PDB file of C-alpha atoms in Angstrom:
ATOM      1  CA  UNK A  18    -146.935  47.710  65.545  1.00 57.00           C
ATOM      2  CA  UNK A  19    -146.794  45.203  62.863  1.00 87.00           C
ATOM      3  CA  UNK A  20    -148.786  40.928  63.201  1.00 91.00           C
ATOM      4  CA  UNK A  21    -147.010  38.233  61.128  1.00 93.00           C
ATOM      5  CA  UNK A  22    -148.027  35.053  60.184  1.00 96.00           C
ATOM      6  CA  UNK A  23    -146.697  32.285  62.548  1.00 96.00           C
ATOM      7  CA  UNK A  24    -146.132  28.529  60.983  1.00 97.00           C
ATOM      8  CA  UNK A  25    -146.831  26.134  64.221  1.00 96.00           C
ATOM      9  CA  UNK A  26    -145.716  22.061  63.258  1.00 95.00           C
ATOM     10  CA  UNK A  27    -147.142  20.069  65.897  1.00 92.00           C
ATOM     11  CA  UNK A  28    -145.351  16.586  66.524  1.00 87.00           C
ATOM     12  CA  UNK A  29    -143.493  14.203  68.385  1.00 86.00           C
ATOM     13  CA  UNK A  30    -140.638  15.408  70.047  1.00 84.00           C
ATOM     14  CA  UNK A  31    -138.331  13.252  69.643  1.00 86.00           C
ATOM     15  CA  UNK A  32    -134.514  13.866  67.715  1.00 87.00           C
ATOM     16  CA  UNK A  33    -134.770  14.751  63.296  1.00 89.00           C
ATOM     17  CA  UNK A  34    -137.828  16.628  63.271  1.00 89.00           C
ATOM     18  CA  UNK A  35    -135.815  19.913  63.973  1.00 91.00           C
ATOM     19  CA  UNK A  36    -133.411  19.192  61.044  1.00 94.00           C
ATOM     20  CA  UNK A  37    -136.704  18.043  59.260  1.00 95.00           C
ATOM     21  CA  UNK A  38    -138.040  20.993  58.636  1.00 96.00           C
ATOM     22  CA  UNK A  39    -135.000  23.038  58.813  1.00 96.00           C
ATOM     23  CA  UNK A  40    -133.813  20.472  55.711  1.00 97.00           C
ATOM     24  CA  UNK A  41    -136.691  21.151  53.929  1.00 97.00           C
ATOM     25  CA  UNK A  42    -137.025  24.466  53.971  1.00 97.00           C
ATOM     26  CA  UNK A  43    -133.373  25.008  53.617  1.00 97.00           C
ATOM     27  CA  UNK A  44    -133.878  23.233  50.254  1.00 97.00           C
ATOM     28  CA  UNK A  45    -136.756  25.392  49.130  1.00 97.00           C
ATOM     29  CA  UNK A  46    -134.201  28.208  50.017  1.00 97.00           C
ATOM     30  CA  UNK A  47    -136.775  29.533  52.517  1.00 97.00           C
ATOM     31  CA  UNK A  48    -134.937  31.388  55.339  1.00 96.00           C
ATOM     32  CA  UNK A  49    -136.083  30.869  59.039  1.00 94.00           C
ATOM     33  CA  UNK A  50    -136.472  34.573  60.637  1.00 92.00           C
ATOM     34  CA  UNK A  51    -137.090  32.985  64.307  1.00 91.00           C
ATOM     35  CA  UNK A  52    -138.119  29.969  65.653  1.00 92.00           C
ATOM     36  CA  UNK A  53    -139.587  28.840  69.302  1.00 92.00           C
ATOM     37  CA  UNK A  54    -139.679  25.008  70.059  1.00 89.00           C
ATOM     38  CA  UNK A  55    -139.794  24.757  73.845  1.00 86.00           C
ATOM     39  CA  UNK A  56    -139.487  21.342  75.827  1.00 81.00           C
ATOM     40  CA  UNK A  57    -141.551  18.940  76.224  1.00 81.00           C
ATOM     41  CA  UNK A  58    -142.148  15.149  76.592  1.00 83.00           C
ATOM     42  CA  UNK A  59    -144.517  14.211  74.335  1.00 83.00           C
ATOM     43  CA  UNK A  60    -146.279  15.953  71.804  1.00 88.00           C
ATOM     44  CA  UNK A  61    -144.779  19.654  71.193  1.00 89.00           C
ATOM     45  CA  UNK A  62    -145.192  22.349  68.655  1.00 92.00           C
ATOM     46  CA  UNK A  63    -142.410  24.296  66.831  1.00 93.00           C
ATOM     47  CA  UNK A  64    -143.162  28.139  65.587  1.00 95.00           C
ATOM     48  CA  UNK A  65    -141.368  29.657  62.924  1.00 95.00           C
ATOM     49  CA  UNK A  66    -141.008  32.989  61.264  1.00 95.00           C
ATOM     50  CA  UNK A  67    -139.980  32.754  58.073  1.00 96.00           C
ATOM     51  CA  UNK A  68    -138.660  35.061  55.286  1.00 95.00           C
ATOM     52  CA  UNK A  69    -140.879  33.455  52.240  1.00 97.00           C
ATOM     53  CA  UNK A  70    -144.287  32.526  53.669  1.00 97.00           C
ATOM     54  CA  UNK A  71    -145.644  30.902  50.370  1.00 97.00           C
ATOM     55  CA  UNK A  72    -142.002  28.598  50.091  1.00 97.00           C
ATOM     56  CA  UNK A  73    -142.477  27.719  53.222  1.00 98.00           C
ATOM     57  CA  UNK A  74    -146.141  26.491  52.045  1.00 98.00           C
ATOM     58  CA  UNK A  75    -145.552  24.663  49.403  1.00 98.00           C
ATOM     59  CA  UNK A  76    -142.099  23.144  50.474  1.00 98.00           C
ATOM     60  CA  UNK A  77    -143.384  22.458  53.701  1.00 97.00           C
ATOM     61  CA  UNK A  78    -147.127  20.425  51.801  1.00 97.00           C
ATOM     62  CA  UNK A  79    -144.885  19.077  49.496  1.00 97.00           C
ATOM     63  CA  UNK A  80    -143.046  17.335  52.018  1.00 97.00           C
ATOM     64  CA  UNK A  81    -146.176  16.253  53.730  1.00 96.00           C
ATOM     65  CA  UNK A  82    -145.085  18.159  57.240  1.00 96.00           C
ATOM     66  CA  UNK A  83    -148.983  19.583  58.769  1.00 95.00           C
ATOM     67  CA  UNK A  84    -148.475  22.844  59.866  1.00 97.00           C
ATOM     68  CA  UNK A  85    -150.872  25.315  60.988  1.00 97.00           C
ATOM     69  CA  UNK A  86    -150.515  29.489  61.142  1.00 97.00           C
ATOM     70  CA  UNK A  87    -151.473  31.721  63.834  1.00 96.00           C
ATOM     71  CA  UNK A  88    -150.866  35.490  63.542  1.00 96.00           C
ATOM     72  CA  UNK A  89    -149.018  36.963  65.885  1.00 96.00           C
ATOM     73  CA  UNK A  90    -147.686  40.380  67.057  1.00 95.00           C
ATOM     74  CA  UNK A  91    -143.881  41.260  66.049  1.00 92.00           C
ATOM     75  CA  UNK A  92    -143.032  44.292  68.628  1.00 92.00           C
ATOM     76  CA  UNK A  93    -139.908  46.341  68.953  1.00 89.00           C
ATOM     77  CA  UNK A  94    -138.874  46.674  72.368  1.00 90.00           C
ATOM     78  CA  UNK A  95    -136.162  48.602  74.014  1.00 89.00           C
ATOM     79  CA  UNK A  96    -133.636  46.050  75.537  1.00 89.00           C
ATOM     80  CA  UNK A  97    -134.198  47.259  78.898  1.00 90.00           C
ATOM     81  CA  UNK A  98    -135.422  46.109  82.397  1.00 92.00           C
ATOM     82  CA  UNK A  99    -139.051  46.724  82.015  1.00 93.00           C
ATOM     83  CA  UNK A 100    -139.560  46.909  78.936  1.00 91.00           C
ATOM     84  CA  UNK A 101    -141.938  43.698  78.619  1.00 93.00           C
ATOM     85  CA  UNK A 102    -143.171  43.774  82.204  1.00 94.00           C
ATOM     86  CA  UNK A 103    -145.316  47.476  80.090  1.00 93.00           C
ATOM     87  CA  UNK A 104    -146.261  45.296  78.054  1.00 94.00           C
ATOM     88  CA  UNK A 105    -147.528  41.915  79.774  1.00 95.00           C
ATOM     89  CA  UNK A 106    -149.014  44.307  82.154  1.00 95.00           C
ATOM     90  CA  UNK A 107    -151.101  46.454  79.310  1.00 94.00           C
ATOM     91  CA  UNK A 108    -151.947  43.033  78.441  1.00 96.00           C
ATOM     92  CA  UNK A 109    -152.860  41.780  81.789  1.00 96.00           C
ATOM     93  CA  UNK A 110    -154.535  44.231  82.303  1.00 95.00           C
ATOM     94  CA  UNK A 111    -157.325  44.515  79.348  1.00 95.00           C
ATOM     95  CA  UNK A 112    -157.458  40.676  80.505  1.00 97.00           C
ATOM     96  CA  UNK A 113    -156.123  39.164  76.840  1.00 97.00           C
ATOM     97  CA  UNK A 114    -153.835  36.404  77.675  1.00 97.00           C
ATOM     98  CA  UNK A 115    -150.319  35.540  75.933  1.00 96.00           C
ATOM     99  CA  UNK A 116    -150.044  32.408  75.100  1.00 94.00           C
ATOM    100  CA  UNK A 117    -147.102  31.966  73.059  1.00 93.00           C
ATOM    101  CA  UNK A 118    -143.673  34.194  73.646  1.00 94.00           C
ATOM    102  CA  UNK A 119    -140.356  34.126  73.071  1.00 93.00           C
ATOM    103  CA  UNK A 120    -137.587  37.363  71.840  1.00 90.00           C
ATOM    104  CA  UNK A 121    -133.844  37.541  70.787  1.00 80.00           C
ATOM    105  CA  UNK A 122    -132.374  41.134  71.207  1.00 76.00           C
ATOM    106  CA  UNK A 123    -132.148  42.988  67.701  1.00 76.00           C
ATOM    107  CA  UNK A 124    -128.260  43.592  65.296  1.00 73.00           C
ATOM    108  CA  UNK A 125    -127.261  46.319  67.160  1.00 77.00           C
ATOM    109  CA  UNK A 126    -128.596  45.186  71.049  1.00 75.00           C
ATOM    110  CA  UNK A 127    -130.324  47.981  72.214  1.00 85.00           C
ATOM    111  CA  UNK A 128    -134.324  47.105  71.163  1.00 88.00           C
ATOM    112  CA  UNK A 129    -135.570  43.737  71.792  1.00 88.00           C
ATOM    113  CA  UNK A 130    -137.504  42.198  69.142  1.00 89.00           C
ATOM    114  CA  UNK A 131    -140.349  40.228  70.333  1.00 93.00           C
ATOM    115  CA  UNK A 132    -142.909  37.703  69.389  1.00 94.00           C
ATOM    116  CA  UNK A 133    -145.964  37.270  70.997  1.00 95.00           C
ATOM    117  CA  UNK A 134    -149.311  35.110  70.543  1.00 95.00           C
ATOM    118  CA  UNK A 135    -152.378  36.544  72.377  1.00 96.00           C
ATOM    119  CA  UNK A 136    -155.858  35.298  73.061  1.00 96.00           C
ATOM    120  CA  UNK A 137    -157.472  39.043  71.270  1.00 95.00           C
ATOM    121  CA  UNK A 138    -155.349  40.706  68.347  1.00 94.00           C
ATOM    122  CA  UNK A 139    -157.453  43.108  67.213  1.00 93.00           C
ATOM    123  CA  UNK A 140    -157.626  44.361  71.208  1.00 95.00           C
ATOM    124  CA  UNK A 141    -154.354  43.700  72.089  1.00 95.00           C
ATOM    125  CA  UNK A 142    -153.163  46.106  68.807  1.00 93.00           C
ATOM    126  CA  UNK A 143    -155.824  48.359  70.714  1.00 92.00           C
ATOM    127  CA  UNK A 144    -153.713  48.166  73.774  1.00 91.00           C
ATOM    128  CA  UNK A 145    -150.887  48.487  72.833  1.00 91.00           C
ATOM    129  CA  UNK A 146    -151.309  51.456  69.944  1.00 86.00           C
ATOM    130  CA  UNK A 147    -153.398  53.243  72.373  1.00 78.00           C
ATOM    131  CA  UNK A 148    -150.423  53.141  74.973  1.00 70.00           C
ATOM    132  CA  UNK A 149    -148.114  54.822  72.365  1.00 60.00           C
ATOM    133  CA  UNK A 150    -146.176  51.504  72.137  1.00 56.00           C
ATOM    134  CA  UNK A 151    -146.368  51.529  68.730  1.00 44.00           C
ATOM    135  CA  UNK A 152    -142.891  52.596  66.930  1.00 46.00           C
ATOM    136  CA  UNK A 153    -142.222  48.710  65.826  1.00 36.00           C
TER     137      UNK A 153
END
């Protein structure tokens, strides 16, 4: 079960923020593989998974866009009712908080790619591996 580094950009929720970030990354030739931009009033967080982490870091720094990084779990679950429930229940039983999550179906639609940030990544990896949720 892989982990990845997720970029987190905190800023004012206003028109143009996503366009600016997308433009900076596009100009640097960095592909955005996934993102989460929940609706908020005031300050929000844009989370991004990118194909070229070093390129994204350099491009964002060059554009003076401040960002943080966090480790995220990347799970490939069966695209069926209850798959996410199984993971969430295991994490709950282990007293691990899901801080952020988003997902998308895979290209063929049989799997769902789920990205989670949790309160204890190492423990979550151990719990999910122990339950044979390691076909990721």
